[in-house]
Amino acid sequence: MASTGCSAFSQDGQYYAFCGNDGKLKIWETASGRLKHEYTPNRHLSSPCSVIGWIFVSPQSAGNVSPSPRKRRRRKSISEQVDRKAVVAMGSMSGKITLYDIAAASVSTTLENGHSSTITAIAWSAHAGLITAANDYHIVEWNLQENGIKCKWKSGKAKVTALAIPSNGKSLLSAEKIIKWWNLTTKQLIRTFTGHANHVTFLHTIQIDSATSYLISAAHADNHLSVWILDKNKNDKASIATLAIQDEATSISILVAEELQVGILVTTQSGQAQLFKYQPNGHTKPVKPSLNIAVAADINQKETVQQIPILAGHLTEDEKLLLAYGSYFNLTFEKVMPDFSDKVQCLIRSERLDTKKSKERKEEAISKVKPTAIEEDVEYLAPGIQVSTQKRNRTTSGSQLLLKDRLENLSLNADANTPGRTPTKGANMTQLLMQALNSKDKTILTTVLFTKNEAVIRNTIARLPVQAIIPLLKELTIMLQGKTYANKIAVMWLQTLIMTHAAHLMSRPDIAEILSPILSFIDAKLALLTAIQRLKGRVSLITGQISQANEEHNKDITEESLLVYQDPDSSDEGADKDDVDLSSESDDNWEEMSDQDVQDEHDEEDNKSVKFDDDDVDDNESIHS
């Protein structure tokens, strides 16, 4: 059975493989602690390694042919042990599986067309061969002899996160949140095991005898291991035992002793290892570890002791503990004999030893470089060589410089010292943005992302590493769902991010899943666009009519003149003469009365009035008489 994950020991503990975020495969030799192989696959950034597992290819298992019982006894001969080749199976996010041969230090085979998404689990058995699972909800059984697919079936409605093959190679165990037990011959489900709330991360089988087998499982965020019995006739819903651990498990190694006692070595995220001595005997209470192992660094013999994290552990055939501790930049391997006199075994390791080992490795690498033969005195500089420099005398004026002036004098701020150039803030904003994304600090994120300067946004995104693109997209998705101001700024960042890193985004197989929240948000906004445009048009018509009415009212007021004054001058007189000439031309169309006619009319009216008065006097006299 192959150990799965991005780091794993080989079955014999001779090698340790690790694949980091950069997609590079590193293989150490545990006996010497030296890095033996480093392989960089194609498209290691766009499609990095998602899971690795160790397989040992032998003439019997190369073609997935199950050997006869007589050949099984001969399989342990020395000649066949030498012929078995250690191979690392690397599953990628693109669905491909790469087989890296340790002996040849090259890729032997690439298995394709089996999965369409990220590989999530790898299992191997000398009898069943290589079996993989992926996010496409399928399990594939491979034929290594023909480099093709032997069988493929659907695992269920959830992605498989762990696989295990019992020692007989006749069945398969796959795990989501539920553990399923399959018959490899018929591909039918034998039974299921339920009990984990989260997805399972590790599956290991234990063969006690020819008729008794057990299964050990570990899940994400669980502080215990579950033990199940593999019996077709029993249908126990609960696990028969649980092993209590401090934190989530990062690696599990199992060894069955001659006394039918099972040794289980577990490393946790807290950086410690726990050793269990478990005797399967039915249902028991939670089992506590028999020994806790921790590694500490004695820094210059000070009072404070710093813990060195244990990254992985392996139980060897001589019942020793093979521990890998430190960091992947300076990894240390050590075989430890467990001491059960106390419940806690603390290993004090001086930091000077690690420094000395790393220095020896650097000097060895430097010694392999052949220097150029030059007769003159030449000083060679290489990484790891200490160069003696003359100590500068600090003047009083230099020590009194402000911190701002000192920062401007650094080479990191060379643009500020160059006359005629303005310093770009892209690098500073990039570091600040990366710090905010890693620490999830809302204050720093608000300070950086609410920047409206397009030049700063372009410089920041241009210097942004590819590892920070997806976290930034998630933060911008949250901003898009906010108010109008935050939405507008998020669109500016999102547009620049997609234009700058379009090639990387297109190369990711999960691009549809990443951009689906943004696309759904855009669709929701577009659904309201028609109604908003209609409302905008109506408001524009109303405001246009109101503004036009105000303009006409103001125009009427301004066109009426309150006072007109004309100054009589020579130009006006000339204009009057012209008016008289023009009016004389139209006299024929008008009938005007002369002054004499007017006087005659006035005389006639006077005579009539006198006559009227005389008549009134005569009438009055006649009345009196």
Coordinates of C-alpha atoms in Angstrom, one line a residue:
M1 CA 0.0 0.0 0.0
A2 CA 1.4 3.4 -0.9
S3 CA 1.4 6.3 1.5
T4 CA -0.4 9.2 0.0
G5 CA 0.1 12.9 0.5
C6 CA 2.6 15.5 -0.7
S7 CA 5.3 13.8 1.4
A8 CA 5.9 10.1 2.1
F9 CA 8.6 7.6 3.2
S10 CA 9.3 4.6 1.0
Q11 CA 8.1 1.3 2.4
D12 CA 11.6 0.3 3.4
G13 CA 12.4 3.7 4.9
Q14 CA 15.4 4.2 2.6
Y15 CA 14.0 7.3 0.8
Y16 CA 11.8 10.3 1.7
A17 CA 9.9 12.2 -1.0
F18 CA 8.4 15.7 -0.8
C19 CA 6.7 17.9 -3.3
G20 CA 6.0 21.5 -2.3
N21 CA 4.0 24.4 -3.6
D22 CA 6.6 25.1 -6.3
G23 CA 5.8 21.7 -7.9
K24 CA 9.4 20.3 -7.6
L25 CA 9.9 16.8 -6.4
K26 CA 12.7 16.3 -3.8
I27 CA 14.0 12.9 -2.7
W28 CA 16.3 12.4 0.3
E29 CA 18.3 9.4 1.3
T30 CA 17.5 8.8 4.9
A31 CA 20.7 7.0 5.8
S32 CA 23.0 10.0 4.9
G33 CA 20.4 12.8 5.1
R34 CA 21.4 14.1 1.7
L35 CA 19.2 15.4 -1.1
K36 CA 19.7 12.8 -3.9
H37 CA 17.2 13.8 -6.5
E38 CA 15.4 17.0 -7.5
Y39 CA 13.0 16.8 -10.4
T40 CA 11.0 19.7 -11.9
P41 CA 8.0 18.5 -14.1
N42 CA 6.6 20.3 -17.0
R43 CA 4.0 22.9 -16.1
H44 CA 4.9 22.6 -12.4
L45 CA 3.4 26.0 -11.6
S46 CA 0.1 25.8 -13.6
S47 CA -0.5 22.1 -12.8
P48 CA 1.5 21.3 -9.6
C49 CA 1.7 17.9 -7.8
S50 CA -1.4 17.2 -5.7
V51 CA -0.5 13.8 -4.2
I52 CA 2.5 11.3 -4.3
G53 CA 2.9 7.7 -3.4
W54 CA 5.7 5.1 -3.5
I55 CA 5.5 1.9 -5.6
F56 CA 8.0 -0.9 -6.0
V57 CA 7.9 -2.3 -9.4
S58 CA 9.1 -5.9 -9.7
P59 CA 8.9 -8.4 -12.6
Q60 CA 5.8 -10.0 -11.1
S61 CA 3.9 -6.8 -10.4
A62 CA 4.9 -4.8 -13.4
G63 CA 2.1 -6.2 -15.5
N64 CA -0.5 -6.3 -12.7
V65 CA -0.4 -10.2 -12.8
S66 CA -1.1 -11.9 -9.5
P67 CA 1.6 -14.5 -8.9
S68 CA 0.8 -18.0 -7.9
P69 CA 1.1 -19.2 -4.2
R70 CA 4.4 -20.9 -5.0
K71 CA 5.9 -17.8 -6.5
R72 CA 4.8 -15.8 -3.5
R73 CA 7.2 -17.8 -1.3
R74 CA 10.0 -17.2 -3.7
R75 CA 9.3 -13.4 -3.9
K76 CA 11.3 -12.7 -0.8
S77 CA 14.5 -14.0 -2.3
I78 CA 17.5 -11.7 -2.3
S79 CA 17.8 -11.5 -6.1
E80 CA 14.2 -10.3 -6.5
Q81 CA 14.6 -7.8 -3.7
V82 CA 17.4 -6.3 -5.7
D83 CA 15.4 -6.2 -8.9
R84 CA 12.6 -4.3 -7.3
K85 CA 12.8 -0.6 -8.4
A86 CA 11.6 2.2 -6.3
V87 CA 9.3 4.5 -8.2
V88 CA 7.5 7.7 -7.1
A89 CA 3.9 8.1 -8.5
M90 CA 3.0 11.8 -8.8
G91 CA -0.6 12.8 -9.3
S92 CA -1.1 16.3 -10.7
M93 CA -3.9 18.8 -10.8
S94 CA -4.4 18.2 -14.5
G95 CA -5.3 14.5 -14.0
K96 CA -1.9 13.1 -15.2
I97 CA 0.2 10.6 -13.3
T98 CA 4.0 10.7 -13.6
L99 CA 6.1 7.7 -12.6
Y100 CA 9.6 8.9 -11.6
D101 CA 12.3 6.1 -11.5
I102 CA 14.8 6.6 -8.6
A103 CA 17.5 4.3 -10.2
A104 CA 17.4 6.0 -13.6
A105 CA 16.7 9.5 -12.1
S106 CA 14.2 10.2 -14.8
V107 CA 10.6 9.8 -15.7
S108 CA 9.8 6.3 -16.8
T109 CA 6.1 6.6 -17.7
T110 CA 3.3 9.2 -17.8
L111 CA -0.3 7.8 -17.4
E112 CA -2.9 10.0 -19.2
N113 CA -6.6 10.0 -20.2
G114 CA -7.7 8.4 -17.0
H115 CA -8.9 11.4 -15.0
S116 CA -10.1 14.8 -16.0
S117 CA -9.4 16.7 -12.8
T118 CA -7.1 16.8 -9.8
I119 CA -5.7 13.5 -8.5
T120 CA -6.7 13.1 -4.8
A121 CA -5.5 9.6 -3.8
I122 CA -3.0 7.0 -4.9
A123 CA -2.8 3.3 -3.7
W124 CA -0.5 0.5 -4.8
S125 CA -0.3 -3.2 -4.2
A126 CA 2.0 -5.9 -5.6
H127 CA -1.1 -7.9 -6.5
A128 CA -3.6 -5.3 -7.4
G129 CA -1.3 -2.8 -9.1
L130 CA -1.8 1.0 -9.2
I131 CA -5.2 2.5 -8.4
T132 CA -6.0 6.3 -8.3
A133 CA -8.9 8.5 -7.5
A134 CA -9.7 12.1 -8.6
N135 CA -12.1 15.0 -8.2
D136 CA -14.1 13.6 -11.2
Y137 CA -15.7 11.0 -8.9
H138 CA -14.0 8.1 -10.6
I139 CA -11.6 5.4 -9.5
V140 CA -9.1 4.1 -12.1
E141 CA -7.2 0.8 -12.0
W142 CA -4.1 1.0 -14.2
N143 CA -2.2 -1.5 -16.3
L144 CA 1.4 -0.6 -15.9
Q145 CA 2.6 -3.1 -18.4
E146 CA 0.6 -1.4 -21.2
N147 CA 0.5 2.0 -19.7
G148 CA -3.2 2.1 -20.0
I149 CA -6.5 1.8 -18.1
K150 CA -7.5 -1.6 -16.8
C151 CA -10.8 -0.6 -15.3
K152 CA -12.7 2.6 -14.4
W153 CA -15.8 3.0 -12.3
K154 CA -17.7 5.8 -10.5
S155 CA -16.9 6.1 -6.8
G156 CA -20.1 8.0 -5.8
K157 CA -21.4 11.5 -5.4
A158 CA -18.4 12.9 -3.5
K159 CA -14.7 13.0 -4.3
V160 CA -12.4 10.3 -2.9
T161 CA -9.7 11.6 -0.6
A162 CA -8.0 8.4 0.5
L163 CA -7.4 4.9 -0.9
A164 CA -6.1 1.6 0.7
I165 CA -5.6 -1.9 -0.6
P166 CA -5.5 -4.9 1.7
S167 CA -2.6 -7.2 1.6
N168 CA -4.4 -9.9 -0.4
G169 CA -5.1 -7.4 -3.2
K170 CA -8.7 -8.6 -3.7
S171 CA -10.6 -5.6 -2.4
L172 CA -10.2 -1.8 -2.2
L173 CA -11.1 0.8 0.4
S174 CA -12.0 4.3 -0.7
A175 CA -12.9 7.2 1.7
E176 CA -14.9 10.4 1.4
K177 CA -16.6 11.1 4.7
I178 CA -17.9 7.6 4.3
I179 CA -15.5 4.7 3.9
K180 CA -16.5 2.2 1.2
W181 CA -15.2 -1.3 0.8
W182 CA -15.1 -2.5 -2.8
N183 CA -14.7 -5.9 -4.4
L184 CA -12.0 -5.4 -7.1
T185 CA -13.2 -8.3 -9.2
T186 CA -16.8 -7.4 -9.5
K187 CA -16.5 -3.7 -8.6
Q188 CA -19.4 -4.1 -6.2
L189 CA -19.8 -2.5 -2.8
I190 CA -19.2 -4.9 0.1
R191 CA -20.1 -2.6 2.9
T192 CA -19.6 1.0 4.2
F193 CA -18.1 2.5 7.4
T194 CA -19.5 5.7 8.9
G195 CA -18.3 7.7 11.8
H196 CA -16.2 10.7 10.5
A197 CA -17.7 14.2 10.3
N198 CA -15.0 15.5 7.8
H199 CA -13.3 14.0 4.8
V200 CA -10.8 11.2 5.5
T201 CA -7.1 11.9 5.0
F202 CA -5.4 8.6 5.8
L203 CA -6.4 4.9 5.3
H204 CA -4.1 2.0 6.4
T205 CA -4.9 -1.7 6.6
I206 CA -3.5 -4.2 9.1
Q207 CA -3.2 -7.9 8.4
I208 CA -3.0 -9.8 11.7
D209 CA -3.4 -13.3 10.2
S210 CA -4.9 -14.8 7.1
A211 CA -8.4 -14.3 8.4
T212 CA -8.3 -11.1 10.4
S213 CA -7.8 -7.6 9.0
Y214 CA -8.3 -4.2 10.4
L215 CA -8.5 -0.7 9.0
I216 CA -7.2 2.5 10.6
S217 CA -8.5 5.9 9.4
A218 CA -7.8 9.5 10.2
A219 CA -10.0 12.5 9.1
H220 CA -9.5 16.2 8.8
A221 CA -9.6 18.2 12.0
D222 CA -10.0 15.0 14.1
N223 CA -8.0 14.4 17.2
H224 CA -8.3 10.6 17.1
L225 CA -7.8 7.6 14.9
S226 CA -10.6 5.1 14.2
V227 CA -10.0 1.3 14.1
W228 CA -12.4 -0.8 12.1
I229 CA -12.6 -4.6 11.6
L230 CA -12.8 -5.8 8.0
D231 CA -15.3 -8.6 8.2
K232 CA -17.9 -9.2 5.6
N233 CA -20.2 -11.1 8.0
K234 CA -20.2 -8.3 10.6
N235 CA -22.0 -5.0 10.1
D236 CA -20.8 -2.9 13.0
K237 CA -21.7 0.7 12.5
A238 CA -19.2 2.1 15.0
S239 CA -15.5 1.7 15.1
I240 CA -14.2 -1.0 17.5
A241 CA -11.5 1.3 19.0
T242 CA -10.2 4.9 18.9
L243 CA -6.6 6.1 19.4
A244 CA -6.5 9.6 21.0
I245 CA -3.9 12.0 19.5
Q246 CA -3.1 15.7 20.3
D247 CA -3.9 17.2 16.9
E248 CA -4.7 16.4 13.3
A249 CA -2.5 13.6 11.9
T250 CA 0.1 14.5 9.2
S251 CA 1.6 11.0 8.7
I252 CA 0.9 7.5 9.9
S253 CA 3.2 4.4 10.0
I254 CA 2.2 0.9 11.1
L255 CA 4.2 -2.1 12.0
V256 CA 2.9 -5.5 13.1
A257 CA 5.2 -7.2 15.6
E258 CA 5.6 -11.0 16.0
E259 CA 3.5 -11.0 19.2
L260 CA 0.5 -9.7 17.0
Q261 CA 1.0 -6.4 18.6
V262 CA 0.5 -3.4 16.3
G263 CA 2.8 -0.4 16.6
I264 CA 1.4 2.8 15.2
L265 CA 3.5 6.0 14.9
V266 CA 1.6 9.2 14.3
T267 CA 2.9 12.7 13.7
T268 CA 0.6 15.6 14.3
Q269 CA 0.4 19.2 13.2
S270 CA 1.7 20.3 16.6
G271 CA 5.1 19.0 15.5
Q272 CA 5.2 16.0 17.9
A273 CA 5.1 12.2 17.4
Q274 CA 3.0 9.7 19.3
L275 CA 3.6 6.0 19.5
F276 CA 0.8 3.5 20.2
K277 CA 1.1 -0.2 21.2
Y278 CA -2.3 -1.6 20.2
Q279 CA -3.5 -5.1 20.7
P280 CA -6.7 -5.7 18.7
N281 CA -9.1 -7.5 21.0
G282 CA -12.6 -6.2 20.2
H283 CA -14.3 -3.1 21.4
T284 CA -12.1 -1.1 23.8
K285 CA -12.1 2.4 25.4
P286 CA -10.1 5.2 23.7
V287 CA -6.4 4.2 23.7
K288 CA -3.8 6.7 24.8
P289 CA -0.3 6.8 23.4
S290 CA 2.4 4.8 25.0
L291 CA 5.0 7.4 24.2
N292 CA 5.1 11.0 23.2
I293 CA 8.2 12.1 21.2
A294 CA 9.3 15.7 20.8
V295 CA 12.5 17.4 19.5
A296 CA 13.9 20.6 21.0
A297 CA 16.8 22.8 20.0
D298 CA 19.2 24.0 22.7
I299 CA 20.1 27.4 21.4
N300 CA 23.5 28.4 22.8
Q301 CA 22.7 26.7 26.1
K302 CA 20.1 29.3 27.1
E303 CA 17.2 28.8 29.4
T304 CA 14.6 29.0 26.6
V305 CA 14.3 25.8 24.5
Q306 CA 12.8 26.0 21.0
Q307 CA 10.8 23.1 19.6
I308 CA 11.9 21.6 16.3
P309 CA 8.8 20.3 14.4
I310 CA 8.7 16.6 13.5
L311 CA 7.4 16.5 9.9
A312 CA 7.1 12.8 9.3
G313 CA 7.8 9.4 11.0
H314 CA 8.4 5.8 9.9
L315 CA 8.5 2.6 11.9
T316 CA 11.5 0.4 10.7
E317 CA 11.7 -3.4 10.8
D318 CA 14.0 -3.2 13.9
E319 CA 11.2 -1.3 15.7
K320 CA 13.1 2.0 15.7
L321 CA 11.6 5.4 15.0
L322 CA 12.8 7.1 11.8
L323 CA 12.0 10.8 12.3
A324 CA 12.3 13.6 9.8
Y325 CA 12.4 17.0 11.6
G326 CA 13.4 20.6 11.0
S327 CA 12.4 22.3 7.8
Y328 CA 12.4 21.3 4.2
F329 CA 15.3 23.7 3.6
N330 CA 17.4 21.9 6.2
L331 CA 15.8 18.5 6.8
T332 CA 17.3 16.1 9.3
F333 CA 16.7 12.3 9.6
E334 CA 17.4 10.3 12.7
K335 CA 16.7 6.8 13.9
V336 CA 15.6 6.8 17.6
M337 CA 15.2 3.9 19.9
P338 CA 11.9 4.4 21.9
D339 CA 12.3 4.8 25.6
F340 CA 9.2 3.6 27.5
S341 CA 10.6 4.5 30.9
D342 CA 8.7 7.8 30.7
K343 CA 5.6 8.8 28.9
V344 CA 7.5 11.7 27.2
Q345 CA 10.8 11.3 25.3
C346 CA 12.3 14.7 24.5
L347 CA 15.3 14.8 22.1
I348 CA 17.6 17.8 22.7
R349 CA 19.5 18.6 19.6
S350 CA 21.9 21.4 19.5
E351 CA 21.5 24.0 16.7
R352 CA 25.3 23.9 16.1
L353 CA 25.1 20.4 14.8
D354 CA 22.6 21.3 12.2
T355 CA 24.6 24.4 11.2
K356 CA 27.7 22.3 11.0
K357 CA 26.0 19.7 8.8
S358 CA 24.7 22.4 6.4
K359 CA 28.1 24.0 6.3
E360 CA 29.7 20.8 5.4
R361 CA 27.2 20.2 2.6
K362 CA 27.9 23.7 1.2
E363 CA 31.6 23.2 1.3
E364 CA 31.3 19.9 -0.4
A365 CA 29.2 21.5 -3.2
I366 CA 31.8 24.3 -3.5
S367 CA 34.7 21.8 -3.7
K368 CA 33.2 20.2 -6.8
V369 CA 33.7 23.5 -8.7
K370 CA 37.0 23.6 -10.5
P371 CA 38.6 27.1 -10.2
T372 CA 40.0 28.9 -13.2
A373 CA 43.8 28.9 -13.4
I374 CA 45.0 32.5 -13.2
E375 CA 48.5 33.5 -12.2
E376 CA 47.4 36.8 -10.7
D377 CA 46.0 37.1 -7.2
V378 CA 42.3 36.6 -7.4
E379 CA 39.8 36.2 -4.6
Y380 CA 37.0 33.7 -5.3
L381 CA 33.6 34.3 -3.8
A382 CA 30.9 31.6 -3.6
P383 CA 27.9 30.9 -1.5
G384 CA 28.7 29.8 2.0
I385 CA 32.2 31.4 2.2
Q386 CA 32.6 34.1 4.8
V387 CA 34.3 37.2 3.5
S388 CA 36.1 39.4 5.9
T389 CA 35.2 43.0 5.4
Q390 CA 36.6 46.1 6.9
K391 CA 34.6 47.7 9.6
R392 CA 33.4 51.2 8.7
N393 CA 33.7 54.0 11.2
R394 CA 30.4 55.6 11.8
T395 CA 30.5 59.4 11.8
T396 CA 28.3 61.4 14.0
S397 CA 26.5 63.0 11.1
G398 CA 25.6 59.6 9.6
S399 CA 24.3 58.3 12.9
Q400 CA 22.0 61.3 13.2
L401 CA 20.2 60.7 9.9
L402 CA 16.5 60.2 10.1
L403 CA 15.0 56.8 9.4
K404 CA 13.3 58.2 6.3
D405 CA 16.7 59.3 4.9
R406 CA 18.3 56.0 5.7
L407 CA 15.5 54.1 3.9
E408 CA 15.9 56.3 0.8
N409 CA 19.7 55.6 0.7
L410 CA 19.0 51.8 0.5
S411 CA 19.4 50.1 -2.8
L412 CA 15.8 48.9 -2.5
N413 CA 14.7 52.5 -3.0
A414 CA 17.0 53.3 -5.9
D415 CA 14.3 55.0 -7.9
A416 CA 13.9 57.6 -5.2
N417 CA 17.6 58.5 -5.4
T418 CA 17.6 58.8 -9.1
P419 CA 17.0 62.5 -10.1
G420 CA 14.1 63.1 -12.5
R421 CA 12.3 59.8 -11.5
T422 CA 9.4 59.4 -9.1
P423 CA 9.5 56.3 -7.0
T424 CA 7.0 53.6 -7.8
K425 CA 4.8 52.3 -5.0
G426 CA 4.0 49.0 -6.7
A427 CA 6.6 46.9 -4.8
N428 CA 5.6 48.4 -1.4
M429 CA 2.0 47.8 -2.1
T430 CA 2.7 44.3 -3.2
Q431 CA 4.5 43.4 0.0
L432 CA 1.7 45.0 2.0
L433 CA -1.0 43.2 0.0
M434 CA 0.8 39.8 0.5
Q435 CA 1.1 40.4 4.2
A436 CA -2.6 41.3 4.4
L437 CA -3.6 38.2 2.4
N438 CA -1.5 35.9 4.6
S439 CA -2.6 37.4 7.9
K440 CA -6.2 38.1 6.9
D441 CA -5.9 41.5 8.4
K442 CA -9.0 43.5 7.4
T443 CA -7.4 46.9 8.2
I444 CA -4.4 46.3 5.9
L445 CA -6.7 44.8 3.2
T446 CA -8.9 47.9 3.3
T447 CA -5.9 50.2 3.1
V448 CA -4.5 48.5 0.1
L449 CA -7.6 47.5 -1.9
F450 CA -9.3 50.9 -1.5
T451 CA -6.5 52.5 -3.5
K452 CA -8.0 54.3 -6.6
N453 CA -4.7 55.2 -8.3
E454 CA -4.6 53.1 -11.5
A455 CA -0.8 53.3 -11.7
V456 CA -0.4 51.9 -8.2
I457 CA -2.9 49.1 -8.9
R458 CA -1.0 48.1 -12.1
N459 CA 2.4 48.1 -10.4
T460 CA 1.0 46.1 -7.5
I461 CA -0.6 43.4 -9.5
A462 CA 2.3 43.2 -12.0
R463 CA 4.7 42.3 -9.1
L464 CA 2.2 40.0 -7.4
P465 CA 3.3 36.3 -7.3
V466 CA 1.0 33.6 -8.7
Q467 CA 0.4 32.1 -5.3
A468 CA -1.4 35.3 -4.2
I469 CA -3.7 35.5 -7.2
I470 CA -6.5 33.2 -5.9
P471 CA -6.6 34.7 -2.4
L472 CA -6.9 38.2 -4.0
L473 CA -9.7 37.0 -6.3
K474 CA -11.6 35.8 -3.2
E475 CA -11.2 39.1 -1.5
L476 CA -12.3 41.0 -4.6
T477 CA -15.4 38.7 -4.9
I478 CA -16.3 39.8 -1.3
M479 CA -15.8 43.5 -2.3
L480 CA -18.0 43.1 -5.4
Q481 CA -20.9 42.1 -3.1
G482 CA -20.6 45.3 -1.1
K483 CA -21.7 48.9 -1.6
T484 CA -21.3 51.0 -4.7
Y485 CA -18.0 52.6 -3.8
A486 CA -16.4 49.3 -2.9
N487 CA -17.9 47.7 -5.9
K488 CA -16.4 50.3 -8.2
I489 CA -12.9 49.9 -6.8
A490 CA -13.1 46.1 -6.9
V491 CA -14.0 46.3 -10.6
M492 CA -10.8 48.3 -11.2
W493 CA -8.6 45.7 -9.4
L494 CA -10.4 42.8 -11.1
Q495 CA -10.0 44.2 -14.6
T496 CA -6.3 44.8 -14.0
L497 CA -5.8 41.4 -12.4
I498 CA -7.4 39.5 -15.3
M499 CA -5.5 41.5 -18.0
T500 CA -2.2 41.0 -16.2
H501 CA -2.4 37.3 -15.2
A502 CA -4.8 36.0 -17.8
A503 CA -2.3 33.4 -19.0
H504 CA -2.0 31.9 -15.5
L505 CA -5.7 31.9 -14.9
M506 CA -6.4 30.2 -18.2
S507 CA -3.9 27.5 -17.4
R508 CA -5.7 26.5 -14.1
P509 CA -8.1 23.6 -14.4
D510 CA -10.4 25.0 -11.7
I511 CA -10.8 28.4 -13.3
A512 CA -14.6 27.8 -13.8
E513 CA -15.0 27.1 -10.1
I514 CA -12.9 30.2 -9.1
L515 CA -14.8 32.6 -11.3
S516 CA -18.3 31.2 -10.8
P517 CA -19.2 33.6 -7.9
I518 CA -18.0 36.6 -10.0
L519 CA -19.9 35.4 -13.1
S520 CA -23.1 34.8 -11.1
F521 CA -22.8 38.2 -9.6
I522 CA -22.4 39.8 -13.1
D523 CA -25.4 37.8 -14.4
A524 CA -27.5 39.1 -11.5
K525 CA -26.5 42.7 -12.3
L526 CA -27.2 42.3 -16.0
A527 CA -30.7 41.0 -15.2
L528 CA -31.5 44.3 -13.5
L529 CA -29.8 46.4 -16.3
T530 CA -32.9 46.7 -18.5
A531 CA -35.1 48.0 -15.7
I532 CA -32.4 50.4 -14.5
Q533 CA -32.0 51.8 -18.1
R534 CA -35.7 52.4 -18.4
L535 CA -35.8 54.2 -15.1
K536 CA -32.8 56.2 -16.2
G537 CA -34.5 57.2 -19.4
R538 CA -37.7 58.3 -17.6
V539 CA -35.7 60.3 -15.1
S540 CA -33.7 61.9 -17.9
L541 CA -37.0 62.9 -19.7
I542 CA -38.4 64.5 -16.6
T543 CA -35.3 66.4 -15.7
G544 CA -34.9 67.5 -19.3
Q545 CA -38.4 69.0 -19.4
I546 CA -37.9 70.7 -16.0
S547 CA -34.6 72.2 -17.2
Q548 CA -36.1 73.3 -20.5
A549 CA -39.0 75.1 -18.8
N550 CA -36.6 76.9 -16.5
E551 CA -34.5 78.0 -19.5
E552 CA -37.6 79.4 -21.4
H553 CA -38.8 81.3 -18.3
N554 CA -35.3 82.8 -17.8
K555 CA -35.2 83.7 -21.5
D556 CA -38.6 85.6 -21.4
I557 CA -37.4 87.6 -18.4
T558 CA -34.1 88.5 -20.0
E559 CA -35.6 89.5 -23.4
E560 CA -38.0 92.2 -22.1
S561 CA -36.1 95.5 -21.9
L562 CA -37.1 97.7 -18.9
L563 CA -35.7 101.0 -20.4
V564 CA -34.6 102.1 -23.9
Y565 CA -32.8 105.4 -24.4
Q566 CA -31.8 106.9 -27.7
D567 CA -29.3 109.7 -28.0
P568 CA -30.2 112.1 -30.9
D569 CA -27.2 112.6 -33.1
S570 CA -26.3 112.9 -36.7
S571 CA -26.6 109.3 -37.3
D572 CA -30.1 109.2 -35.9
E573 CA -31.2 112.1 -38.0
G574 CA -29.9 110.4 -41.1
A575 CA -31.8 107.3 -40.1
D576 CA -35.0 109.4 -39.6
K577 CA -34.7 110.8 -43.1
D578 CA -34.5 107.4 -44.5
D579 CA -37.6 106.4 -42.6
V580 CA -39.5 109.4 -44.0
D581 CA -38.5 108.4 -47.5
L582 CA -39.6 104.9 -46.9
S583 CA -42.9 106.0 -45.5
S584 CA -43.6 108.3 -48.5
E585 CA -43.6 105.3 -50.8
S586 CA -46.6 103.8 -49.0
D587 CA -48.7 107.0 -48.9
D588 CA -50.8 105.7 -51.8
N589 CA -52.1 102.9 -49.6
W590 CA -53.4 105.2 -46.9
E591 CA -56.1 108.0 -47.0
E592 CA -55.1 110.9 -44.9
M593 CA -57.2 114.1 -44.2
S594 CA -55.7 117.5 -44.8
D595 CA -55.7 120.3 -42.1
Q596 CA -58.5 122.2 -43.9
D597 CA -60.8 119.1 -43.8
V598 CA -60.1 118.8 -40.2
Q599 CA -61.0 122.4 -39.5
D600 CA -64.3 122.1 -41.5
E601 CA -65.3 119.1 -39.4
H602 CA -64.7 121.1 -36.2
D603 CA -66.8 124.0 -37.5
E604 CA -69.8 121.8 -38.4
E605 CA -69.7 120.2 -34.9
D606 CA -69.7 123.7 -33.3
N607 CA -72.7 124.8 -35.4
K608 CA -74.7 121.7 -34.4
S609 CA -74.0 122.3 -30.8
V610 CA -75.2 126.0 -31.1
K611 CA -78.3 125.0 -32.9
F612 CA -79.0 122.5 -30.3
D613 CA -78.7 125.1 -27.5
D614 CA -81.1 127.5 -29.4
D615 CA -83.7 124.8 -29.7
D616 CA -83.5 124.2 -25.9
V617 CA -84.0 127.9 -25.2
D618 CA -87.1 128.1 -27.4
D619 CA -88.6 125.0 -25.7
N620 CA -88.1 126.5 -22.3
E621 CA -89.8 129.9 -23.3
S622 CA -92.8 128.1 -24.7
I623 CA -93.2 126.1 -21.5
H624 CA -93.1 129.3 -19.4
S625 CA -95.7 131.0 -21.6

